[in-house]
PDB file of C-alpha atoms in Angstrom:
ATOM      1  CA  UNK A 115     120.824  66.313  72.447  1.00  0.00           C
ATOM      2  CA  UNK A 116     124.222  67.883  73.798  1.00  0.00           C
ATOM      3  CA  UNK A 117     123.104  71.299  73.649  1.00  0.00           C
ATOM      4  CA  UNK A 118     119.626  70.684  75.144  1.00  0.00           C
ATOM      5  CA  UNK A 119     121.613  69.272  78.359  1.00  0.00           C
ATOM      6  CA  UNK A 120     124.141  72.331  77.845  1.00  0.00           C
ATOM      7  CA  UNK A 121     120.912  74.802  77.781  1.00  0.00           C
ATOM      8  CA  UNK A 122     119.186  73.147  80.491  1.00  0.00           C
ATOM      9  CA  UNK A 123     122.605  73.162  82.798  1.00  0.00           C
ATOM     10  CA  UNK A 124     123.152  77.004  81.628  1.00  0.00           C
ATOM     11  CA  UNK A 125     119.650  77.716  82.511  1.00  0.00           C
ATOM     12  CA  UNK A 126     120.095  76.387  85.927  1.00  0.00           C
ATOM     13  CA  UNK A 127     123.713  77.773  86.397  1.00  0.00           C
ATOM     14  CA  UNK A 128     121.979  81.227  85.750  1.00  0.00           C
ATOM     15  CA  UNK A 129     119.339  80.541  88.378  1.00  0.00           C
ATOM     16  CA  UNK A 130     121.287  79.599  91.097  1.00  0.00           C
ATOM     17  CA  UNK A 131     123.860  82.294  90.343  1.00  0.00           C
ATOM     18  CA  UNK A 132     120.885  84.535  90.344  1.00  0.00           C
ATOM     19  CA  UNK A 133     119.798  83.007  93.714  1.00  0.00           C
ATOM     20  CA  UNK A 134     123.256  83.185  95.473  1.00  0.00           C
ATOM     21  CA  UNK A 135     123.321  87.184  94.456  1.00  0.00           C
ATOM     22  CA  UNK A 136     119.810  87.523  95.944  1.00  0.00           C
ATOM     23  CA  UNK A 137     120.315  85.958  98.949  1.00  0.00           C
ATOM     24  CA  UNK A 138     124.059  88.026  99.475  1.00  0.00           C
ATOM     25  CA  UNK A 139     121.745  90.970  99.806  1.00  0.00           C
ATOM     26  CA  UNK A 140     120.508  92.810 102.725  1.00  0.00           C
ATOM     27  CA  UNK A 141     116.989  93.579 102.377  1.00  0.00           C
ATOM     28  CA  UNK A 142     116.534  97.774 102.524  1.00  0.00           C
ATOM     29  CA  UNK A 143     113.580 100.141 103.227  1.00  0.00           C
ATOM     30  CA  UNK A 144     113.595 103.130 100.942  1.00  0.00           C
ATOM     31  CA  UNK A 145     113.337 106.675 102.254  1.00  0.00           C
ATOM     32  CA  UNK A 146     110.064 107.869 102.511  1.00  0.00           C
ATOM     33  CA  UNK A 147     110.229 110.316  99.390  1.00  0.00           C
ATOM     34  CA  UNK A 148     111.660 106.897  97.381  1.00  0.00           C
ATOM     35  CA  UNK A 149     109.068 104.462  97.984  1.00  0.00           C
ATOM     36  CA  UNK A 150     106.352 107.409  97.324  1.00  0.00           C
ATOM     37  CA  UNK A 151     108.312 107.984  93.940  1.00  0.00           C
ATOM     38  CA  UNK A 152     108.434 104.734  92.934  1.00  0.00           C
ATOM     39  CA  UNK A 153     104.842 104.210  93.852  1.00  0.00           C
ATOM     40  CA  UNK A 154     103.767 106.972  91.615  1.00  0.00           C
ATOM     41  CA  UNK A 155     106.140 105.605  89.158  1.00  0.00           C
ATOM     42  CA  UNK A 156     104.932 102.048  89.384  1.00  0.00           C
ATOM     43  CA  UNK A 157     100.894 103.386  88.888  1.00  0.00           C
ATOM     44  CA  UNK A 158     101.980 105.883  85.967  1.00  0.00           C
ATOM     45  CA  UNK A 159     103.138 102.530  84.262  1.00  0.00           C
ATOM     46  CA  UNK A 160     100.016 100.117  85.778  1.00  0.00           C
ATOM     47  CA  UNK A 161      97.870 102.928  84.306  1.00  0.00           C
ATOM     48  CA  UNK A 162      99.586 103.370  81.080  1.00  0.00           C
ATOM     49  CA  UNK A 163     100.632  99.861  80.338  1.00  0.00           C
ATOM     50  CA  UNK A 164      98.586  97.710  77.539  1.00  0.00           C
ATOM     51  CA  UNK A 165      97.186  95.189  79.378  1.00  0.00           C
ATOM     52  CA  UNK A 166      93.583  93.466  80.165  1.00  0.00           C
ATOM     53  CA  UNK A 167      94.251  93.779  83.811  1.00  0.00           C
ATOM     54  CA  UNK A 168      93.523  96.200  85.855  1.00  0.00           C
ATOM     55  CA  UNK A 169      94.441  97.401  89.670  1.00  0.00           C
ATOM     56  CA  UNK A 170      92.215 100.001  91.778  1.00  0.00           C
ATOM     57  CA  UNK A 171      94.089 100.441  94.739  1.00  0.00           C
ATOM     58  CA  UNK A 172      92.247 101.716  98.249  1.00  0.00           C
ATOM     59  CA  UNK A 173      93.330 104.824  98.197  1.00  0.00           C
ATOM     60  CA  UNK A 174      92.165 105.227  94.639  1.00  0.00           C
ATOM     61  CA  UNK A 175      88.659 105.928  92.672  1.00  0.00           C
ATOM     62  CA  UNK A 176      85.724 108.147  93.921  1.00  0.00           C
ATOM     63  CA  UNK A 177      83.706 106.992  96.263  1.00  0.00           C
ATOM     64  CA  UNK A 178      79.640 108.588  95.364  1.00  0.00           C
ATOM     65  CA  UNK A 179      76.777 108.894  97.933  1.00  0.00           C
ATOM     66  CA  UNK A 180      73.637 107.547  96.402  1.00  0.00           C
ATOM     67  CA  UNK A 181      71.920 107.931  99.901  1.00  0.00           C
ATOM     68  CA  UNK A 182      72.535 108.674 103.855  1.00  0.00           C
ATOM     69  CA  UNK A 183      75.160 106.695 105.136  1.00  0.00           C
ATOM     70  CA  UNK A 184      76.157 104.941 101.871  1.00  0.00           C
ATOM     71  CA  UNK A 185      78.783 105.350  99.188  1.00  0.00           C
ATOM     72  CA  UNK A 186      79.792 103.599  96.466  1.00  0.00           C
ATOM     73  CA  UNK A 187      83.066 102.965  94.374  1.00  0.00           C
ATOM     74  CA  UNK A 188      82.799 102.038  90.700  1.00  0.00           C
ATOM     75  CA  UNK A 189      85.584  99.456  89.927  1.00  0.00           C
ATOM     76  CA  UNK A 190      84.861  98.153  86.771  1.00  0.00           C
ATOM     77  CA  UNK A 191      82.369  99.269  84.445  1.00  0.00           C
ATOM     78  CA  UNK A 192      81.960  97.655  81.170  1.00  0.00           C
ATOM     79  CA  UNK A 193      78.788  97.333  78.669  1.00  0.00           C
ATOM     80  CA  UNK A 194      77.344  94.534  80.157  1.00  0.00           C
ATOM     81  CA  UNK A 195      78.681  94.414  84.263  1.00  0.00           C
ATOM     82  CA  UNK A 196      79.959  96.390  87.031  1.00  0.00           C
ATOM     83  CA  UNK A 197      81.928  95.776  90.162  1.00  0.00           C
ATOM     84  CA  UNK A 198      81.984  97.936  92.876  1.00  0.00           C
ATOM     85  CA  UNK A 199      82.594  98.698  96.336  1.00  0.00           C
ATOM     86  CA  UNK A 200      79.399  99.693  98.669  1.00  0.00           C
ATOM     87  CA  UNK A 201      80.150 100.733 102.400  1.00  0.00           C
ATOM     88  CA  UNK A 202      77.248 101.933 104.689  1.00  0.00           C
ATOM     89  CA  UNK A 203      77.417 103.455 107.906  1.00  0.00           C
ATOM     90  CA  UNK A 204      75.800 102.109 110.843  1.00  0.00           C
ATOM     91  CA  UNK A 205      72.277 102.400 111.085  1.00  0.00           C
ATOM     92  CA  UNK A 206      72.016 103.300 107.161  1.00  0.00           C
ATOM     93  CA  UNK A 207      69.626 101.631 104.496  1.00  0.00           C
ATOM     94  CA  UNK A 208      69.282 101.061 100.771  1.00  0.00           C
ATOM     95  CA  UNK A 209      65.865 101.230 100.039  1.00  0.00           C
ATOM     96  CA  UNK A 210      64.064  98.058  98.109  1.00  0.00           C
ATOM     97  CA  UNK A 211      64.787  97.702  94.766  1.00  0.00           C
ATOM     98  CA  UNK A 212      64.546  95.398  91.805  1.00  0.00           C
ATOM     99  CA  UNK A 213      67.479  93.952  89.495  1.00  0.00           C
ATOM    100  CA  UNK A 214      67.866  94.430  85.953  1.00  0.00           C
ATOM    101  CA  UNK A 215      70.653  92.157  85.886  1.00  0.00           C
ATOM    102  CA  UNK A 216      72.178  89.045  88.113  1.00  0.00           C
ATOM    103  CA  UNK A 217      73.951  90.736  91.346  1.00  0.00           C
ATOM    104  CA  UNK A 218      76.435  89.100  93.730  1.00  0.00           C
ATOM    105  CA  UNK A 219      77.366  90.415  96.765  1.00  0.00           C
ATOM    106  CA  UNK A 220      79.946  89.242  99.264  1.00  0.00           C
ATOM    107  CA  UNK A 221      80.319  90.778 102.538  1.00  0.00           C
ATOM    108  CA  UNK A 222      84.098  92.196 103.311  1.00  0.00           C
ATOM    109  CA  UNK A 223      83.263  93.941 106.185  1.00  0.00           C
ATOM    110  CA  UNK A 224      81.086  93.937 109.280  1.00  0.00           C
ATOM    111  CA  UNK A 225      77.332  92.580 109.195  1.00  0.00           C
ATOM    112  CA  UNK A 226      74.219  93.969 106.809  1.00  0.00           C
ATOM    113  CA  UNK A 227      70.315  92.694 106.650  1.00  0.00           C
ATOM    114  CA  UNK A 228      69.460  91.171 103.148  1.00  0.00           C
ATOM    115  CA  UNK A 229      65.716  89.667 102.878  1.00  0.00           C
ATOM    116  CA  UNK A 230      65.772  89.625 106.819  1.00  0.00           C
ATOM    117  CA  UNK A 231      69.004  87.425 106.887  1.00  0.00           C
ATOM    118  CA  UNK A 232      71.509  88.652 109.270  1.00  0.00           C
ATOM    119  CA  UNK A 233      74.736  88.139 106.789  1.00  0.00           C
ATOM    120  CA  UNK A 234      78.434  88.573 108.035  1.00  0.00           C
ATOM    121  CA  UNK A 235      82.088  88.792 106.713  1.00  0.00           C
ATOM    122  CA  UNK A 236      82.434  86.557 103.807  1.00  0.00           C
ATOM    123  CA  UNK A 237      79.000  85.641 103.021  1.00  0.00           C
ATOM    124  CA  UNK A 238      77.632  85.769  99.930  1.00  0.00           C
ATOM    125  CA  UNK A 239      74.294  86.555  98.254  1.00  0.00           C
ATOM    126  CA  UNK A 240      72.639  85.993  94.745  1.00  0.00           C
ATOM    127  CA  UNK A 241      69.636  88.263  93.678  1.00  0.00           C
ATOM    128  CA  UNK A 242      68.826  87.136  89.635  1.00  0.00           C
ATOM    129  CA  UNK A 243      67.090  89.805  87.097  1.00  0.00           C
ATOM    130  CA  UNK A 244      64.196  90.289  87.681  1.00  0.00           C
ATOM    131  CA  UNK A 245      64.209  90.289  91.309  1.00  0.00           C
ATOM    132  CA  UNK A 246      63.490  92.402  94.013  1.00  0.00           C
ATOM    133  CA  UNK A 247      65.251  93.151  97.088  1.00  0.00           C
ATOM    134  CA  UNK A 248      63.318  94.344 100.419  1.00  0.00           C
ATOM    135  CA  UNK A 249      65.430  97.062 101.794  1.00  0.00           C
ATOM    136  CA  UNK A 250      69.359  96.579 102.872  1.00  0.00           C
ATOM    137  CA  UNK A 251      69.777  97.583 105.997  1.00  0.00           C
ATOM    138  CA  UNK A 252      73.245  97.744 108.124  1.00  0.00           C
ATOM    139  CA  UNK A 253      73.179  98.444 112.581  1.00  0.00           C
ATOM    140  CA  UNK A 254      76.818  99.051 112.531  1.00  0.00           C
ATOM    141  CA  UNK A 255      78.127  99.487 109.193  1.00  0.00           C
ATOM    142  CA  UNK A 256      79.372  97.249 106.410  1.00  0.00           C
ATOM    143  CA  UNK A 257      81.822  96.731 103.285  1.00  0.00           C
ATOM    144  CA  UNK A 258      79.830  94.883 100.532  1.00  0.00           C
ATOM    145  CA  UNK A 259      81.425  93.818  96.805  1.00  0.00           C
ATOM    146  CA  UNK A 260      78.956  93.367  94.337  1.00  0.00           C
ATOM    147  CA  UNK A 261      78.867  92.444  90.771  1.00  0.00           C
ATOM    148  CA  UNK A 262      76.051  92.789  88.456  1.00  0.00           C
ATOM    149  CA  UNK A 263      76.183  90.822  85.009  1.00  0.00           C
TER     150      UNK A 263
END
């Protein structure tokens, strides 16, 4: 029981030693050549490491136009779902369109037309397999996430 209490009060000591060094330092912006270095560095390793997660950054991917005024980033594709990114212009359209699979879609940016529903930033939309979607239309542009599983 001594050496738990020992452990527990090394532990701590370690902490707050930790803590006092910290706080004795003065905070410091890298160069810009540094921080653009260690921002390569830190993706190399993000995109090499093991791991099941997975960042896609803003300035990252390939955005594709699959009609006028609209693009879309892929940023996850497995077997059975995808998440991507779909921004459209103002005054662009998606023509109607039916779902093979469930799709979400949460608006992260301005305002778009979905079944004649004026939806804004941060509302969210359901269309199951099997349905059908009149077409999406935007008057001054939009940021959409979707998900289809």
């Amino acid at each position: 029981m001594a050496k738990d209490k020992d452990l527990n009060f090394l532990e701590a000591l370690d902490i707050t030693v930790a803590g006092a060094v910290a706080s004795s330092l003065l905070p410091t912006i890298p160069a810009p050549e540094v921080a653009s270095r260690m921002k390569a560095t830190l993706l190399n390793r993000i995109k090499t490491a093991e791991s099941s997660n997975r960042f896609v950054f803003a300035d990252q991917g390939d955005w594709r136009t699959v009609a006028e005024g609209v693009q879309v980033k892929i940023l996850r594709q497995g077997s059975d779902s995808r998440s991507a990114l779909v921004k459209m212009a103002a005054n662009s359209f998606l023509p109607a369109h039916e779902h093979d699979f469930d799709e979400e879609a949460i608006v992260l940016e301005g305002e778009v037309w979905l079944e004649d529903i004026l939806c804004g930033i941060g509302d969210y939309h359901l269309a199951h397999a099997g349905s059908a979607h009149r077409e999406i239309r935007t008057d001054h542009g939009c940021l959409l996430f979707i998900r289809n599983a």
